[in-house]
Amino acid sequence: LLCNSSGISSTMLLRSCPLRLAPHGSSKRLPPLRRALVTMKKGGAKDADDATSCFNKAGVHEKKFHYDEALALYQKAVDIWIKKYGSEEHADVADCYNNMAALSLQLEKPQEALALFKKSQDIRIKVFGPDHPDVVVAQNNMKAVYNTGTKTVVRIGAKPPS
């Protein structure tokens, strides 16, 4: 939920799920946060599994209010996926940009958030077509930034960045 500086709720910000199942491995029976923490200990970033691991780790850091670490891990996931897929035009990359945009709002960087939401929307249009529900989510997230303008944007119940 987004709030302006007066504390009035303005709109919902929809995000991509920060935890995903790994396609294989013994840790997939663990609860999602535990699975991400187990994956964190393995290290390395070579392929799409490692990109998924970075995506999951970013979600864990985000839950702990470690926004800078989360942003760095989302970016690392984007870099790995772009290298693997050969371009940005993939739903995984769009999800990362969406989550990076939401974190940018947490860090009170609405212009950066808007640019990332736009990238996410453009990718989703290319991948899914203009009528797909994920495209509508991206459009609504951009509207949320426009509606809040440059006012302070925070998630209700979230610890403010230090």
CSV table of C-alpha atoms in Angstrom, one decimal:
chain,number,residue,atom,x,y,z
A,1,LEU,CA,0.0,0.0,0.0
A,2,LEU,CA,1.4,3.4,-0.9
A,3,CYS,CA,0.9,6.5,1.3
A,4,ASN,CA,1.6,10.1,0.6
A,5,SER,CA,3.3,12.3,3.2
A,6,SER,CA,0.0,12.9,5.0
A,7,GLY,CA,-0.4,9.2,5.5
A,8,ILE,CA,-3.4,8.8,3.3
A,9,SER,CA,-3.5,5.6,1.3
A,10,SER,CA,-3.5,6.3,-2.4
A,11,THR,CA,-3.3,2.9,-4.2
A,12,MET,CA,-2.0,-0.6,-4.2
A,13,LEU,CA,1.4,-1.4,-5.6
A,14,LEU,CA,1.5,-4.9,-7.1
A,15,ARG,CA,4.8,-6.7,-7.1
A,16,SER,CA,6.2,-9.8,-8.6
A,17,CYS,CA,6.5,-12.7,-6.1
A,18,PRO,CA,10.1,-12.6,-4.8
A,19,LEU,CA,10.4,-16.3,-4.2
A,20,ARG,CA,10.4,-19.0,-6.9
A,21,LEU,CA,10.9,-22.7,-6.9
A,22,ALA,CA,14.2,-24.0,-8.2
A,23,PRO,CA,13.7,-26.4,-11.1
A,24,HIS,CA,15.7,-29.1,-9.3
A,25,GLY,CA,17.6,-29.8,-6.1
A,26,SER,CA,17.1,-31.2,-2.7
A,27,SER,CA,16.1,-27.8,-1.2
A,28,LYS,CA,12.9,-27.5,-3.1
A,29,ARG,CA,10.9,-29.2,-0.3
A,30,LEU,CA,11.9,-26.5,2.2
A,31,PRO,CA,9.6,-23.5,2.9
A,32,PRO,CA,10.4,-20.7,0.5
A,33,LEU,CA,12.4,-18.4,2.8
A,34,ARG,CA,14.4,-21.3,4.2
A,35,ARG,CA,15.0,-22.6,0.6
A,36,ALA,CA,16.4,-19.1,-0.4
A,37,LEU,CA,18.7,-19.0,2.6
A,38,VAL,CA,20.0,-22.5,1.9
A,39,THR,CA,20.6,-21.4,-1.7
A,40,MET,CA,22.4,-18.3,-0.5
A,41,LYS,CA,25.1,-20.5,1.1
A,42,LYS,CA,25.9,-22.2,-2.2
A,43,GLY,CA,27.3,-19.1,-3.8
A,44,GLY,CA,28.2,-18.5,-7.4
A,45,ALA,CA,26.2,-16.9,-10.3
A,46,LYS,CA,26.7,-18.8,-13.5
A,47,ASP,CA,23.3,-19.7,-15.0
A,48,ALA,CA,19.6,-19.2,-14.8
A,49,ASP,CA,19.4,-21.2,-11.5
A,50,ASP,CA,21.9,-18.7,-10.0
A,51,ALA,CA,19.8,-15.9,-11.3
A,52,THR,CA,16.7,-17.4,-9.6
A,53,SER,CA,18.9,-17.7,-6.5
A,54,CYS,CA,19.8,-14.0,-6.6
A,55,PHE,CA,16.1,-13.2,-7.2
A,56,ASN,CA,15.2,-15.2,-4.1
A,57,LYS,CA,18.0,-13.8,-2.0
A,58,ALA,CA,16.8,-10.3,-2.9
A,59,GLY,CA,13.4,-11.1,-1.6
A,60,VAL,CA,14.9,-12.3,1.7
A,61,HIS,CA,16.9,-9.0,2.0
A,62,GLU,CA,13.8,-7.0,1.2
A,63,LYS,CA,11.9,-8.7,4.0
A,64,LYS,CA,14.7,-7.7,6.3
A,65,PHE,CA,14.6,-4.1,5.1
A,66,HIS,CA,18.0,-4.4,3.5
A,67,TYR,CA,16.9,-2.5,0.4
A,68,ASP,CA,20.4,-1.7,-1.0
A,69,GLU,CA,21.4,-5.4,-0.8
A,70,ALA,CA,18.1,-6.4,-2.4
A,71,LEU,CA,18.6,-4.0,-5.3
A,72,ALA,CA,22.1,-5.2,-6.0
A,73,LEU,CA,20.9,-8.9,-6.0
A,74,TYR,CA,18.0,-8.0,-8.4
A,75,GLN,CA,20.4,-6.3,-10.7
A,76,LYS,CA,22.7,-9.3,-10.6
A,77,ALA,CA,19.8,-11.6,-11.5
A,78,VAL,CA,18.9,-9.2,-14.4
A,79,ASP,CA,22.5,-9.4,-15.6
A,80,ILE,CA,22.6,-13.2,-15.5
A,81,TRP,CA,19.3,-13.5,-17.3
A,82,ILE,CA,20.2,-11.0,-20.0
A,83,LYS,CA,23.4,-13.0,-20.6
A,84,LYS,CA,21.5,-16.3,-20.7
A,85,TYR,CA,18.6,-15.1,-22.9
A,86,GLY,CA,20.6,-12.7,-25.1
A,87,SER,CA,18.3,-9.7,-24.4
A,88,GLU,CA,16.0,-8.1,-21.8
A,89,GLU,CA,12.9,-9.4,-23.4
A,90,HIS,CA,12.0,-12.1,-20.9
A,91,ALA,CA,9.4,-12.2,-18.1
A,92,ASP,CA,12.0,-12.9,-15.5
A,93,VAL,CA,13.8,-9.7,-16.3
A,94,ALA,CA,10.5,-7.8,-16.3
A,95,ASP,CA,9.8,-9.2,-12.8
A,96,CYS,CA,13.2,-8.0,-11.5
A,97,TYR,CA,12.7,-4.5,-12.9
A,98,ASN,CA,9.2,-4.4,-11.3
A,99,ASN,CA,10.6,-5.3,-7.9
A,100,MET,CA,13.6,-2.9,-8.3
A,101,ALA,CA,11.1,-0.2,-9.0
A,102,ALA,CA,9.1,-1.0,-5.9
A,103,LEU,CA,12.3,-0.8,-3.9
A,104,SER,CA,13.2,2.5,-5.5
A,105,LEU,CA,9.9,3.8,-4.2
A,106,GLN,CA,10.8,2.6,-0.7
A,107,LEU,CA,14.1,4.5,-1.0
A,108,GLU,CA,12.1,7.6,-2.1
A,109,LYS,CA,13.4,7.6,-5.7
A,110,PRO,CA,10.2,8.0,-7.7
A,111,GLN,CA,11.9,9.0,-11.0
A,112,GLU,CA,14.1,5.9,-10.8
A,113,ALA,CA,11.0,3.8,-9.9
A,114,LEU,CA,9.1,5.2,-12.8
A,115,ALA,CA,11.9,4.4,-15.3
A,116,LEU,CA,12.1,0.8,-14.0
A,117,PHE,CA,8.3,0.3,-14.1
A,118,LYS,CA,8.3,1.6,-17.7
A,119,LYS,CA,11.1,-0.9,-18.6
A,120,SER,CA,9.1,-3.7,-17.0
A,121,GLN,CA,5.9,-2.7,-18.8
A,122,ASP,CA,7.7,-2.5,-22.2
A,123,ILE,CA,9.2,-5.9,-21.8
A,124,ARG,CA,5.8,-7.4,-20.7
A,125,ILE,CA,4.1,-5.9,-23.7
A,126,LYS,CA,6.7,-7.5,-26.0
A,127,VAL,CA,6.6,-10.8,-24.3
A,128,PHE,CA,2.9,-11.2,-23.5
A,129,GLY,CA,1.1,-8.7,-25.7
A,130,PRO,CA,-0.8,-5.5,-24.7
A,131,ASP,CA,-3.9,-7.3,-23.2
A,132,HIS,CA,-2.1,-9.6,-20.8
A,133,PRO,CA,-2.9,-9.1,-17.0
A,134,ASP,CA,0.8,-8.6,-16.2
A,135,VAL,CA,0.9,-5.6,-18.5
A,136,VAL,CA,-2.1,-4.1,-16.7
A,137,VAL,CA,-0.2,-4.6,-13.4
A,138,ALA,CA,2.7,-2.7,-14.8
A,139,GLN,CA,0.5,0.1,-16.0
A,140,ASN,CA,-1.2,0.3,-12.5
A,141,ASN,CA,2.2,0.5,-10.8
A,142,MET,CA,3.2,3.4,-13.1
A,143,LYS,CA,-0.1,5.1,-12.3
A,144,ALA,CA,0.7,4.7,-8.6
A,145,VAL,CA,4.0,6.6,-9.1
A,146,TYR,CA,2.2,9.4,-11.0
A,147,ASN,CA,-0.6,9.6,-8.4
A,148,THR,CA,1.9,10.0,-5.6
A,149,GLY,CA,4.1,12.5,-7.5
A,150,THR,CA,7.2,13.5,-5.6
A,151,LYS,CA,5.6,13.0,-2.2
A,152,THR,CA,7.2,10.6,0.3
A,153,VAL,CA,6.2,7.1,-0.6
A,154,VAL,CA,6.4,4.3,2.0
A,155,ARG,CA,4.8,0.9,2.4
A,156,ILE,CA,2.5,0.9,5.5
A,157,GLY,CA,4.1,-1.2,8.2
A,158,ALA,CA,7.6,-1.0,6.6
A,159,LYS,CA,10.6,0.1,8.5
A,160,PRO,CA,11.9,3.3,6.8
A,161,PRO,CA,15.3,3.1,5.1
A,162,SER,CA,18.2,4.2,7.3
